[in-house]
Short mmCIF file of C-alpha atoms in Angstrom, two decimals:
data_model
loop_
_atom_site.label_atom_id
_atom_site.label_comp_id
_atom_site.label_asym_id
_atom_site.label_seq_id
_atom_site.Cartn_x
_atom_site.Cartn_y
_atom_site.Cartn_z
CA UNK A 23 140.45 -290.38 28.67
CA UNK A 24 144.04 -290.43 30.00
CA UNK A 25 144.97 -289.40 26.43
CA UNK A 26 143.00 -286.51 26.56
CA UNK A 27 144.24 -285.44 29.57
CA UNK A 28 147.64 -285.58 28.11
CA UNK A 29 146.78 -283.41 25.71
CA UNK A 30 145.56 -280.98 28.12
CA UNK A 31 148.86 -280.94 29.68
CA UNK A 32 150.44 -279.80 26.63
CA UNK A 33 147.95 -277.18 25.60
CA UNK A 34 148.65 -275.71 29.39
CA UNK A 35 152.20 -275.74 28.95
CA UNK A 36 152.16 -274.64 25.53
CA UNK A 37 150.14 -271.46 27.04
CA UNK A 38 152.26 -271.00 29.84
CA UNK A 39 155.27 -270.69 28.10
CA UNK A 40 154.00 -268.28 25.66
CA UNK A 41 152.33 -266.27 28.10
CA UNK A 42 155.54 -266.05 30.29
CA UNK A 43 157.98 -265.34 27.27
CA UNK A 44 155.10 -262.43 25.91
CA UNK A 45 155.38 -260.67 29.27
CA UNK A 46 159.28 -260.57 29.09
CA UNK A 47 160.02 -259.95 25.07
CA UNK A 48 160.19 -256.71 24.04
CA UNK A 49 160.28 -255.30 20.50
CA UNK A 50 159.45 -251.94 19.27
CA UNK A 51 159.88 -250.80 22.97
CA UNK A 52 156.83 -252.40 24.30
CA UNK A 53 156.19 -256.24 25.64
CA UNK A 54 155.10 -257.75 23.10
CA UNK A 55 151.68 -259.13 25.09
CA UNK A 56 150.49 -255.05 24.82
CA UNK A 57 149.76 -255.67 20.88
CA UNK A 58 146.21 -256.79 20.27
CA UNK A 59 147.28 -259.87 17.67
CA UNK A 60 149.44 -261.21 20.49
CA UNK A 61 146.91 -260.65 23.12
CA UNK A 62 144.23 -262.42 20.88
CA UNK A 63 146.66 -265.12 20.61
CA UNK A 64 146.88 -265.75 23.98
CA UNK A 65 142.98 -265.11 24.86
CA UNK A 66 141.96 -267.67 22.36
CA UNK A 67 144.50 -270.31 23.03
CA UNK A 68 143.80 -270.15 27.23
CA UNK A 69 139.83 -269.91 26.11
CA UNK A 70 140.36 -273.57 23.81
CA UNK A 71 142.17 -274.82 26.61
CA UNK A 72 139.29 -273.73 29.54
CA UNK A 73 136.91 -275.45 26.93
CA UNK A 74 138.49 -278.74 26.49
CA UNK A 75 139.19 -279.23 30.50
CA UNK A 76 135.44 -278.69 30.73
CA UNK A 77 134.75 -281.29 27.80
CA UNK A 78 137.18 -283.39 29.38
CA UNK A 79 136.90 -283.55 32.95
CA UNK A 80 132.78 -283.83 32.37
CA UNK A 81 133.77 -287.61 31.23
CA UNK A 82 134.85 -288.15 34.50
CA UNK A 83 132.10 -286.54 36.50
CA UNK A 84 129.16 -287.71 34.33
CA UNK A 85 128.02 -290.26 36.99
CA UNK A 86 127.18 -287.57 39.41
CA UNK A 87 125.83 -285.01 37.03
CA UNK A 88 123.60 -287.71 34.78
CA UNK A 89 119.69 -288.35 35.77
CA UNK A 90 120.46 -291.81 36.50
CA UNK A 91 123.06 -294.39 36.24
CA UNK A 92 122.55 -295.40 32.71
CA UNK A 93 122.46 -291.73 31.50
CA UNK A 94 126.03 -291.12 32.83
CA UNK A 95 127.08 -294.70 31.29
CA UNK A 96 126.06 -293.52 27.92
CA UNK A 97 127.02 -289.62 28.28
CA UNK A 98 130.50 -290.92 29.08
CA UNK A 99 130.79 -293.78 26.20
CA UNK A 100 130.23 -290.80 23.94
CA UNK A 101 132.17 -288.20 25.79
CA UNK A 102 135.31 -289.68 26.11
CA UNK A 103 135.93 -290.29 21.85
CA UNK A 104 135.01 -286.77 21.40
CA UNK A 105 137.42 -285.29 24.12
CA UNK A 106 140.51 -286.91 23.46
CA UNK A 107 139.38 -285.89 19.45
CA UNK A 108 139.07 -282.37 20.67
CA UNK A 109 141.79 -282.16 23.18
CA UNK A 110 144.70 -283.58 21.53
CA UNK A 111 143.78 -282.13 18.22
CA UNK A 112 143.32 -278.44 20.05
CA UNK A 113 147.18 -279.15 21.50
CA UNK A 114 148.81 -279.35 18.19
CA UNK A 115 146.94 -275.88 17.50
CA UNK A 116 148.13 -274.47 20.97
CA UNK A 117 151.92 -275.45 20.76
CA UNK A 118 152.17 -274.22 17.17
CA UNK A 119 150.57 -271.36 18.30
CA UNK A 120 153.44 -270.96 21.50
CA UNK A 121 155.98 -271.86 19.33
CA UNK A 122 155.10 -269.39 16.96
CA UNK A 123 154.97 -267.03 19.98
CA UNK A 124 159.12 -267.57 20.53
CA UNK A 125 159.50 -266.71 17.34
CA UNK A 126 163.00 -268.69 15.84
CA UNK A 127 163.72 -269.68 19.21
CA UNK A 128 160.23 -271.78 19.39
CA UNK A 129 161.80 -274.22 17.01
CA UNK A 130 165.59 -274.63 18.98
CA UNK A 131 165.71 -278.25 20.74
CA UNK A 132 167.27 -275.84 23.53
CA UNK A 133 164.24 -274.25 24.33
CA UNK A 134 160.99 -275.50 25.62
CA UNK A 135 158.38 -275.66 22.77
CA UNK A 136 160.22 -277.80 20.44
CA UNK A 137 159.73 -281.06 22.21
CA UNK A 138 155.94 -280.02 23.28
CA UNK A 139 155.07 -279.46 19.66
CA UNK A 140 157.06 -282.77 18.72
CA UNK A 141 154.49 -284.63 21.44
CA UNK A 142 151.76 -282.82 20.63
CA UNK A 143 151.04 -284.61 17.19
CA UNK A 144 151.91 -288.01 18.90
CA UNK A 145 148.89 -287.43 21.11
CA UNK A 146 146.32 -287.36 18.08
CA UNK A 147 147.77 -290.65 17.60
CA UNK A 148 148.02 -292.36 20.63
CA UNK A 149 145.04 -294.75 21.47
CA UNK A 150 142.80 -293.99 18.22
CA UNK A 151 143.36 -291.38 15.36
CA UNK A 152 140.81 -288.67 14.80
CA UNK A 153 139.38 -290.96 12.07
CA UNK A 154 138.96 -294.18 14.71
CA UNK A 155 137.22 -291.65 17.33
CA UNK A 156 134.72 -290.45 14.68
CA UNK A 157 133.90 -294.00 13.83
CA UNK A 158 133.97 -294.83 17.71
CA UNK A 159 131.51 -291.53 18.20
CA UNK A 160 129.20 -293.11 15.63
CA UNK A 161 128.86 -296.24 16.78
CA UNK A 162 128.08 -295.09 20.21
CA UNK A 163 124.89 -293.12 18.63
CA UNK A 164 123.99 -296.16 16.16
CA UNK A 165 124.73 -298.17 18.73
CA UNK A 166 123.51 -296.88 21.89
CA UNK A 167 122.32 -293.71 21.37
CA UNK A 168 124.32 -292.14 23.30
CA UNK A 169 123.89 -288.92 21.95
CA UNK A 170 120.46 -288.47 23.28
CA UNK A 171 122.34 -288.49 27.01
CA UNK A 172 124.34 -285.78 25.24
CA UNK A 173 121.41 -283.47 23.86
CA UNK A 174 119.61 -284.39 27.33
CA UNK A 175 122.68 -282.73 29.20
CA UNK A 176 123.18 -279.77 26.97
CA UNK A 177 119.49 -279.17 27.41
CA UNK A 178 120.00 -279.08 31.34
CA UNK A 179 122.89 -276.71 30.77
CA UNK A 180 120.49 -274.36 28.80
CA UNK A 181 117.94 -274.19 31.83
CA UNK A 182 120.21 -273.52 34.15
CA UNK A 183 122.31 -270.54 32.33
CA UNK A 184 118.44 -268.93 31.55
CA UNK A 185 118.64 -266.70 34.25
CA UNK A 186 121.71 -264.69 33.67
CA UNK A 187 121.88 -261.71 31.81
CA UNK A 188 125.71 -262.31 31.62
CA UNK A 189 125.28 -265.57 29.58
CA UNK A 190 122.64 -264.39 27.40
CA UNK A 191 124.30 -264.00 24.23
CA UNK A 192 126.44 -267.47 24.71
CA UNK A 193 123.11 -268.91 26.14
CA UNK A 194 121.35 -268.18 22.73
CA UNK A 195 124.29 -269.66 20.40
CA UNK A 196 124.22 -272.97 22.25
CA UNK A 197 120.41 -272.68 21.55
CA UNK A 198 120.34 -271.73 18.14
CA UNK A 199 123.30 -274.69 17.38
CA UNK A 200 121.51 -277.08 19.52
CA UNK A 201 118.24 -277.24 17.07
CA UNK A 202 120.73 -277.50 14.18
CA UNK A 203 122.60 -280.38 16.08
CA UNK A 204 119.31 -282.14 16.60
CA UNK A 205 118.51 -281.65 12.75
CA UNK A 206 121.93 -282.75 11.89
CA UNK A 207 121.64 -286.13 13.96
CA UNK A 208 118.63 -286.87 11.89
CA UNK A 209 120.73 -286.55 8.86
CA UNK A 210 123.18 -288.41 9.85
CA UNK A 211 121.30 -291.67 11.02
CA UNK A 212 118.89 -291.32 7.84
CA UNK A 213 121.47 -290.69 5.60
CA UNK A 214 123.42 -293.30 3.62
CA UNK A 215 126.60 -295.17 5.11
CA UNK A 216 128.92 -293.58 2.81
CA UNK A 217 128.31 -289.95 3.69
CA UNK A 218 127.77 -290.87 7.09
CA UNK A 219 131.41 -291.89 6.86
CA UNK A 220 132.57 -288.91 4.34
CA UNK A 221 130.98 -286.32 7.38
CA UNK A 222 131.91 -288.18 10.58
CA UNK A 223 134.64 -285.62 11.58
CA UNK A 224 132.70 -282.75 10.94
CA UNK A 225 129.62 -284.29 13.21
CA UNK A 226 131.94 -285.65 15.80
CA UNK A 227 133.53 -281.98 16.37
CA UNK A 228 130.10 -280.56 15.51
CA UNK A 229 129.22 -282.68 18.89
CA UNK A 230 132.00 -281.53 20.81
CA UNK A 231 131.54 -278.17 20.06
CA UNK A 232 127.91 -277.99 20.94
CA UNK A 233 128.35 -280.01 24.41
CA UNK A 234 131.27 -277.94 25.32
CA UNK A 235 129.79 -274.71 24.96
CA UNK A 236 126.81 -276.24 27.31
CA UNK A 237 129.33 -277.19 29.40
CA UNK A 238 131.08 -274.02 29.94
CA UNK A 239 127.88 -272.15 30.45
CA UNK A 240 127.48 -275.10 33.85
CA UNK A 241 130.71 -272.92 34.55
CA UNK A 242 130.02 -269.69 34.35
CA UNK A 243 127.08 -269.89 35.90
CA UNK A 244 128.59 -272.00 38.66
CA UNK A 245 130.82 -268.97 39.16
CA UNK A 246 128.18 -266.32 39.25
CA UNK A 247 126.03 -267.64 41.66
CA UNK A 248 128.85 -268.46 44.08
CA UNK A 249 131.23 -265.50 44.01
CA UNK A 250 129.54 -263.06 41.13
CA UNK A 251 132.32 -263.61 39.18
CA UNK A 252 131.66 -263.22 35.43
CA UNK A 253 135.26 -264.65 34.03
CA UNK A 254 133.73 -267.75 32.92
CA UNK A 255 130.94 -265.89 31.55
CA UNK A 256 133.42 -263.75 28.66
CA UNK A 257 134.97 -267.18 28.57
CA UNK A 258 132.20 -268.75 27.50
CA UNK A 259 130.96 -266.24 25.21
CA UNK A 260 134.20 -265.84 23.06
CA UNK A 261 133.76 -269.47 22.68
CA UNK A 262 130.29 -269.49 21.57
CA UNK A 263 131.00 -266.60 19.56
CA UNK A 264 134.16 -268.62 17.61
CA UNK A 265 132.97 -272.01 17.65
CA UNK A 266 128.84 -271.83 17.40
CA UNK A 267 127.84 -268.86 15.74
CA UNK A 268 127.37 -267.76 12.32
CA UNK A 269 129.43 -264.90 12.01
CA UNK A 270 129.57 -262.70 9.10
CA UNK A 271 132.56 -261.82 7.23
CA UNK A 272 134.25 -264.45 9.85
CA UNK A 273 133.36 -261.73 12.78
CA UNK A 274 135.18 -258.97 11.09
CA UNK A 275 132.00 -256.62 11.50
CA UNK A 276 131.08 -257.71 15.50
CA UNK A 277 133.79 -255.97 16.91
CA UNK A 278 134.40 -258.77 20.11
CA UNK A 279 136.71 -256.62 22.47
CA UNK A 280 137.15 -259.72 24.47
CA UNK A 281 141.11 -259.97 23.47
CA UNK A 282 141.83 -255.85 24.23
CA UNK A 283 138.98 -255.37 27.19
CA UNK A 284 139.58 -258.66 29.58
CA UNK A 285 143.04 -259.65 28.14
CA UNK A 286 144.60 -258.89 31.86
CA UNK A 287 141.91 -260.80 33.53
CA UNK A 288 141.45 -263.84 31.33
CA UNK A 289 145.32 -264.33 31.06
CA UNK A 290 146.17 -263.49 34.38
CA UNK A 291 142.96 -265.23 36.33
CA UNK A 292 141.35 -262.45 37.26
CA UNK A 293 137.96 -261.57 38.58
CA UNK A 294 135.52 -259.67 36.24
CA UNK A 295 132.71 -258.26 37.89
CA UNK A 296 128.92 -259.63 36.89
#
């Protein structure tokens, strides 16, 4: 858990620091956060980051959110594997991504990013590699099964978000991916130990995707209800749009305006109407 909130801390800086320097560097006679690849950039990386605080932080509030105590016992033994999996491996993405941002002076021990990229990696690492948390993530469900607490809170998130219009759409991908999830846990304990082994990553971030995007729709709705603010709402949505749905031609032909239409609001913490 600690490890995952480490990685946090480096996917926040690593987004600050872009953000900052995108605001300041011109080229072409415009700031360089005013083109849409740049604004995407930072839209997605602050959108991962939202996600994985909500993924990670929910390890630590399971007790109070879980139908009794042994449901939050098992929704954290399985939560905290797949955050610090999705976390630290997100803040390798994130720093390349700021680093990337500085252009040559991203990778100059003189400037910020170098060192957060450096201890970015080390953090994937640290306390269990991605292979040892997909092992740790199975044995909770063969174990345990500790994924039904996971499915059971997912399912709660669904209910809730069910009467907002704003979270339809990211509503119906955490649906639609939650009866595949439930297929795909079938699979997995029926299937032979081999390829449960060969497909453990992919079903441990399959996991973290799916409870994540539950998660953020807690959020968002959370949000609407208390101030009718529908931030969390497009945040949600971008990330059930990227990490849960089917998209064809990799989105090409949906058009998402989320980058160009709420790039000043997302980025900058503002309030989007409902």
């Amino acid at each position: 858990f600690g490890v995952a909130i480490m990685g946090l801390g480096i996917h926040r800086r690593s987004f600050v620091e872009a953000a900052i320097y995108a605001a300041h560097r011109q080229q072409w006679g415009s700031r360089i956060d005013t083109y849409p690849l740049v604004r995407e950039t930072l839209v997605d990386m602050l959108v991962d980051l939202e996600a994985n605080m909500a993924l990670t932080f929910e390890c630590s509030a399971a007790a109070r959110v879980a139908m009794d105590e042994e449901e939050g016992r098992l929704l954290r033994r399985i939560l905290v594997p797949l955050a610090k999996m999705r976390a630290t491996r997100s803040a390798v993405g994130a720093a390349s991504q700021a680093l990337e941002i500085h252009g040559g002076n991203g990778y100059m021990e003189d400037w910020p990013m170098a060192r957060q990229f450096r201890d970015a990696q080390c953090h994937t690492i640290w306390e269990g590699t991605e292979n040892i948390l997909c092992l740790d993530v199975r044995r909770a469900m063969r174990g345990e099964a500790a994924h039904e607490a996971l499915l059971a809170r997912i399912e709660r998130a669904l209910d809730g978000a069910g009467s907002h219009a704003a979270l339809g759409e990211a509503a119906e991908h955490v649906s639609v991916a939650l009866k595949e999830g439930r297929q795909v846990v079938d699979h997995m304990l029926a299937a032979p130990d081999d390829l449960q082994l060969l497909h453990a990553r992919r079903f441990s971030f399959l996991l973290a995707d799916l409870v994540t995007g539950g998660l953020l729709l807690d959020e968002a709705r959370f949000t609407l209800e208390r101030d009718g603010d529908a931030r969390k709402a497009v945040v949600a949505t971008r990330f059930a749009r990227q990490q849960l749905a089917h998209r064809r031609a990799r989105g090409i032909f949906d058009d998402d305006r989320t980058a160009l239409d709420h790039f000043e609001n997302i980025v900058r913490y503002g309030r989007i109407a409902a």
